[in-house]
Amino acid sequence: MRTLLITIILRNLLIISFAVHMFPSAKSSQLSKMLMNKQISYDFYMANHIYSIYYSIPFYILVLLNVWFTYSNSKQRNSGRIVMKEIVIPEMNLVDDERESEITGKSAKAAFSVIIVATFVVLASFPLAIHSLDNALSYAVFAIAALPIIGLVTYFISYKVLYTR
């Protein structure tokens, strides 16, 4: 259970850092387009320019941390071998225990169902966000990044609830 918790936390941090990593490039692209269409001045463009290298460093650190954790965890459980199906989300030993595979299946179904509902809510709220927010781009980037986080958290909670029964 501890391995699953660490994996979920690392994957969520990776998704958040990827959204933070992608936001400056999307903002820079938006500002460049506005400058080319002469909607903003060059001075405004330079004053609001974002240096994306500072946002990229945490992303690359978390990528390396995720790769290292997945690699070392997979090698520990499988006596030196790397099993590719465990790289998505490391589980317990699903081959030997039928209860574990049943819990994993039910948790994955619950997470998938919640992701579908959350996707509908996010897509339905896009028109509201465009009219009510000054910068709808940041809403779009972080709302899309929230979908896998919602799924992973749902998976972990349902796994933990089903495991304790």
mmCIF file of C-alpha atoms in Angstrom:
data_model
loop_
_atom_site.group_PDB
_atom_site.id
_atom_site.type_symbol
_atom_site.label_atom_id
_atom_site.label_comp_id
_atom_site.label_asym_id
_atom_site.label_seq_id
_atom_site.Cartn_x
_atom_site.Cartn_y
_atom_site.Cartn_z
ATOM 1 C CA MET A 1 0.000 0.000 0.000
ATOM 2 C CA ARG A 2 2.917 2.343 0.739
ATOM 3 C CA THR A 3 4.344 1.755 -2.744
ATOM 4 C CA LEU A 4 1.006 2.591 -4.324
ATOM 5 C CA LEU A 5 0.730 5.793 -2.259
ATOM 6 C CA ILE A 6 4.213 6.926 -3.264
ATOM 7 C CA THR A 7 3.471 6.133 -6.900
ATOM 8 C CA ILE A 8 0.201 8.091 -6.875
ATOM 9 C CA ILE A 9 1.867 11.086 -5.217
ATOM 10 C CA LEU A 10 4.774 11.060 -7.664
ATOM 11 C CA ARG A 11 2.487 10.764 -10.703
ATOM 12 C CA ASN A 12 0.255 13.597 -9.448
ATOM 13 C CA LEU A 13 3.269 15.832 -8.863
ATOM 14 C CA LEU A 14 4.525 14.956 -12.330
ATOM 15 C CA ILE A 15 1.202 15.929 -13.934
ATOM 16 C CA ILE A 16 1.073 19.203 -11.984
ATOM 17 C CA SER A 17 4.661 20.034 -12.899
ATOM 18 C CA PHE A 18 3.926 19.220 -16.550
ATOM 19 C CA ALA A 19 0.994 21.646 -16.491
ATOM 20 C CA VAL A 20 3.226 24.296 -14.919
ATOM 21 C CA HIS A 21 5.874 23.457 -17.532
ATOM 22 C CA MET A 22 3.407 23.809 -20.429
ATOM 23 C CA PHE A 23 1.677 26.987 -19.245
ATOM 24 C CA PRO A 24 4.563 29.363 -20.087
ATOM 25 C CA SER A 25 4.915 27.968 -23.598
ATOM 26 C CA ALA A 26 1.173 28.300 -24.199
ATOM 27 C CA LYS A 27 1.233 31.848 -22.800
ATOM 28 C CA SER A 28 4.265 32.732 -24.914
ATOM 29 C CA SER A 29 2.550 31.353 -27.996
ATOM 30 C CA GLN A 30 -0.536 33.410 -27.225
ATOM 31 C CA LEU A 31 1.518 36.595 -26.726
ATOM 32 C CA SER A 32 3.480 35.964 -29.938
ATOM 33 C CA LYS A 33 0.287 35.567 -31.911
ATOM 34 C CA MET A 34 -1.101 38.787 -30.450
ATOM 35 C CA LEU A 35 2.140 40.607 -31.300
ATOM 36 C CA MET A 36 2.061 39.338 -34.881
ATOM 37 C CA ASN A 37 -1.552 40.510 -35.260
ATOM 38 C CA LYS A 38 -0.520 43.907 -33.805
ATOM 39 C CA GLN A 39 -2.946 43.573 -30.898
ATOM 40 C CA ILE A 40 -0.206 44.350 -28.377
ATOM 41 C CA SER A 41 2.950 46.436 -28.491
ATOM 42 C CA TYR A 42 6.476 45.092 -28.401
ATOM 43 C CA ASP A 43 7.012 46.694 -24.979
ATOM 44 C CA PHE A 44 3.979 44.856 -23.580
ATOM 45 C CA TYR A 45 5.259 41.626 -25.122
ATOM 46 C CA MET A 46 8.686 41.997 -23.503
ATOM 47 C CA ALA A 47 7.191 43.028 -20.150
ATOM 48 C CA ASN A 48 4.991 39.904 -20.023
ATOM 49 C CA HIS A 49 7.473 37.450 -21.542
ATOM 50 C CA ILE A 50 7.867 34.292 -19.461
ATOM 51 C CA TYR A 51 11.162 32.475 -19.121
ATOM 52 C CA SER A 52 10.133 28.843 -19.240
ATOM 53 C CA ILE A 53 13.454 27.383 -18.087
ATOM 54 C CA TYR A 54 12.543 28.059 -14.453
ATOM 55 C CA TYR A 55 9.306 26.120 -14.879
ATOM 56 C CA SER A 56 11.049 23.220 -16.623
ATOM 57 C CA ILE A 57 13.513 22.315 -13.867
ATOM 58 C CA PRO A 58 10.930 20.801 -11.440
ATOM 59 C CA PHE A 59 9.370 18.874 -14.324
ATOM 60 C CA TYR A 60 12.659 17.221 -15.299
ATOM 61 C CA ILE A 61 13.513 16.467 -11.670
ATOM 62 C CA LEU A 62 10.147 14.748 -11.170
ATOM 63 C CA VAL A 63 10.519 12.803 -14.430
ATOM 64 C CA LEU A 64 13.860 11.441 -13.226
ATOM 65 C CA LEU A 65 12.425 10.678 -9.782
ATOM 66 C CA ASN A 66 9.471 8.795 -11.302
ATOM 67 C CA VAL A 67 11.725 6.789 -13.616
ATOM 68 C CA TRP A 68 14.093 5.900 -10.781
ATOM 69 C CA PHE A 69 11.267 4.882 -8.407
ATOM 70 C CA THR A 70 9.494 2.763 -11.013
ATOM 71 C CA TYR A 71 12.744 1.089 -12.094
ATOM 72 C CA SER A 72 13.964 0.306 -8.582
ATOM 73 C CA ASN A 73 10.538 -0.830 -7.382
ATOM 74 C CA SER A 74 10.040 -3.129 -10.363
ATOM 75 C CA LYS A 75 13.494 -4.687 -9.936
ATOM 76 C CA GLN A 76 12.948 -5.279 -6.204
ATOM 77 C CA ARG A 77 9.686 -7.165 -6.645
ATOM 78 C CA ASN A 78 10.684 -9.252 -9.637
ATOM 79 C CA SER A 79 14.143 -10.378 -8.509
ATOM 80 C CA GLY A 80 16.071 -8.193 -10.924
ATOM 81 C CA ARG A 81 13.679 -8.304 -13.903
ATOM 82 C CA ILE A 82 11.664 -5.362 -15.190
ATOM 83 C CA VAL A 83 8.054 -6.208 -15.999
ATOM 84 C CA MET A 84 6.588 -3.706 -18.447
ATOM 85 C CA LYS A 85 2.960 -4.061 -17.333
ATOM 86 C CA GLU A 86 3.911 -2.866 -13.840
ATOM 87 C CA ILE A 87 5.345 0.413 -15.070
ATOM 88 C CA VAL A 88 1.909 2.067 -15.450
ATOM 89 C CA ILE A 89 0.938 1.672 -11.787
ATOM 90 C CA PRO A 90 2.923 -0.731 -9.635
ATOM 91 C CA GLU A 91 0.558 -3.073 -7.876
ATOM 92 C CA MET A 92 0.890 -5.944 -5.533
ATOM 93 C CA ASN A 93 1.514 -9.396 -6.960
ATOM 94 C CA LEU A 94 -1.590 -9.828 -9.126
ATOM 95 C CA VAL A 95 -0.651 -13.249 -10.464
ATOM 96 C CA ASP A 96 -0.713 -15.014 -7.110
ATOM 97 C CA ASP A 97 -3.674 -13.299 -5.449
ATOM 98 C CA GLU A 98 -7.172 -13.265 -6.957
ATOM 99 C CA ARG A 99 -8.403 -10.751 -4.392
ATOM 100 C CA GLU A 100 -5.758 -8.231 -5.440
ATOM 101 C CA SER A 101 -6.704 -8.483 -9.092
ATOM 102 C CA GLU A 102 -10.414 -8.111 -8.258
ATOM 103 C CA ILE A 103 -9.727 -5.023 -6.124
ATOM 104 C CA THR A 104 -7.537 -3.558 -8.855
ATOM 105 C CA GLY A 105 -10.224 -4.148 -11.477
ATOM 106 C CA LYS A 106 -12.963 -2.544 -9.387
ATOM 107 C CA SER A 107 -10.733 0.418 -8.544
ATOM 108 C CA ALA A 108 -9.820 0.937 -12.194
ATOM 109 C CA LYS A 109 -13.506 0.842 -13.179
ATOM 110 C CA ALA A 110 -14.354 3.423 -10.520
ATOM 111 C CA ALA A 111 -11.501 5.683 -11.617
ATOM 112 C CA PHE A 112 -12.506 5.409 -15.262
ATOM 113 C CA SER A 113 -16.121 6.262 -14.444
ATOM 114 C CA VAL A 114 -15.103 9.306 -12.419
ATOM 115 C CA ILE A 115 -12.779 10.488 -15.210
ATOM 116 C CA ILE A 116 -15.641 10.297 -17.718
ATOM 117 C CA VAL A 117 -17.944 12.340 -15.458
ATOM 118 C CA ALA A 118 -15.170 14.837 -14.629
ATOM 119 C CA THR A 119 -14.374 15.257 -18.333
ATOM 120 C CA PHE A 120 -17.996 16.130 -19.008
ATOM 121 C CA VAL A 121 -17.975 18.681 -16.156
ATOM 122 C CA VAL A 122 -14.708 20.252 -17.352
ATOM 123 C CA LEU A 123 -15.914 20.477 -20.949
ATOM 124 C CA ALA A 124 -19.255 21.910 -19.863
ATOM 125 C CA SER A 125 -17.531 24.565 -17.763
ATOM 126 C CA PHE A 126 -15.230 25.764 -20.574
ATOM 127 C CA PRO A 127 -17.789 28.230 -22.029
ATOM 128 C CA LEU A 128 -18.402 29.663 -18.564
ATOM 129 C CA ALA A 129 -14.685 30.034 -17.907
ATOM 130 C CA ILE A 130 -14.020 31.826 -21.193
ATOM 131 C CA HIS A 131 -16.528 34.562 -20.371
ATOM 132 C CA SER A 132 -15.814 34.943 -16.677
ATOM 133 C CA LEU A 133 -12.012 34.660 -16.496
ATOM 134 C CA ASP A 134 -9.448 37.106 -17.812
ATOM 135 C CA ASN A 135 -7.055 34.352 -18.807
ATOM 136 C CA ALA A 136 -8.932 31.284 -19.981
ATOM 137 C CA LEU A 137 -5.691 29.697 -21.160
ATOM 138 C CA SER A 138 -4.537 28.938 -17.629
ATOM 139 C CA TYR A 139 -7.939 27.433 -16.833
ATOM 140 C CA ALA A 140 -7.733 25.190 -19.877
ATOM 141 C CA VAL A 141 -4.218 23.940 -19.096
ATOM 142 C CA PHE A 142 -4.877 23.211 -15.443
ATOM 143 C CA ALA A 143 -8.390 21.798 -15.975
ATOM 144 C CA ILE A 144 -7.076 19.277 -18.477
ATOM 145 C CA ALA A 145 -4.208 18.404 -16.119
ATOM 146 C CA ALA A 146 -6.720 17.841 -13.313
ATOM 147 C CA LEU A 147 -8.421 14.945 -15.118
ATOM 148 C CA PRO A 148 -5.691 12.308 -14.614
ATOM 149 C CA ILE A 149 -5.108 13.583 -11.075
ATOM 150 C CA ILE A 150 -8.792 13.045 -10.295
ATOM 151 C CA GLY A 151 -8.554 9.552 -11.767
ATOM 152 C CA LEU A 152 -5.447 8.610 -9.784
ATOM 153 C CA VAL A 153 -6.877 9.912 -6.513
ATOM 154 C CA THR A 154 -10.145 8.051 -7.155
ATOM 155 C CA TYR A 155 -8.182 4.890 -7.933
ATOM 156 C CA PHE A 156 -6.199 5.163 -4.710
ATOM 157 C CA ILE A 157 -9.228 5.895 -2.522
ATOM 158 C CA SER A 158 -11.320 3.086 -3.999
ATOM 159 C CA TYR A 159 -8.359 0.688 -3.788
ATOM 160 C CA LYS A 160 -7.817 1.536 -0.145
ATOM 161 C CA VAL A 161 -11.544 1.214 0.707
ATOM 162 C CA LEU A 162 -11.877 -2.131 -1.099
ATOM 163 C CA TYR A 163 -8.627 -3.414 0.402
ATOM 164 C CA THR A 164 -9.772 -2.743 3.978
ATOM 165 C CA ARG A 165 -13.033 -4.681 3.519
#
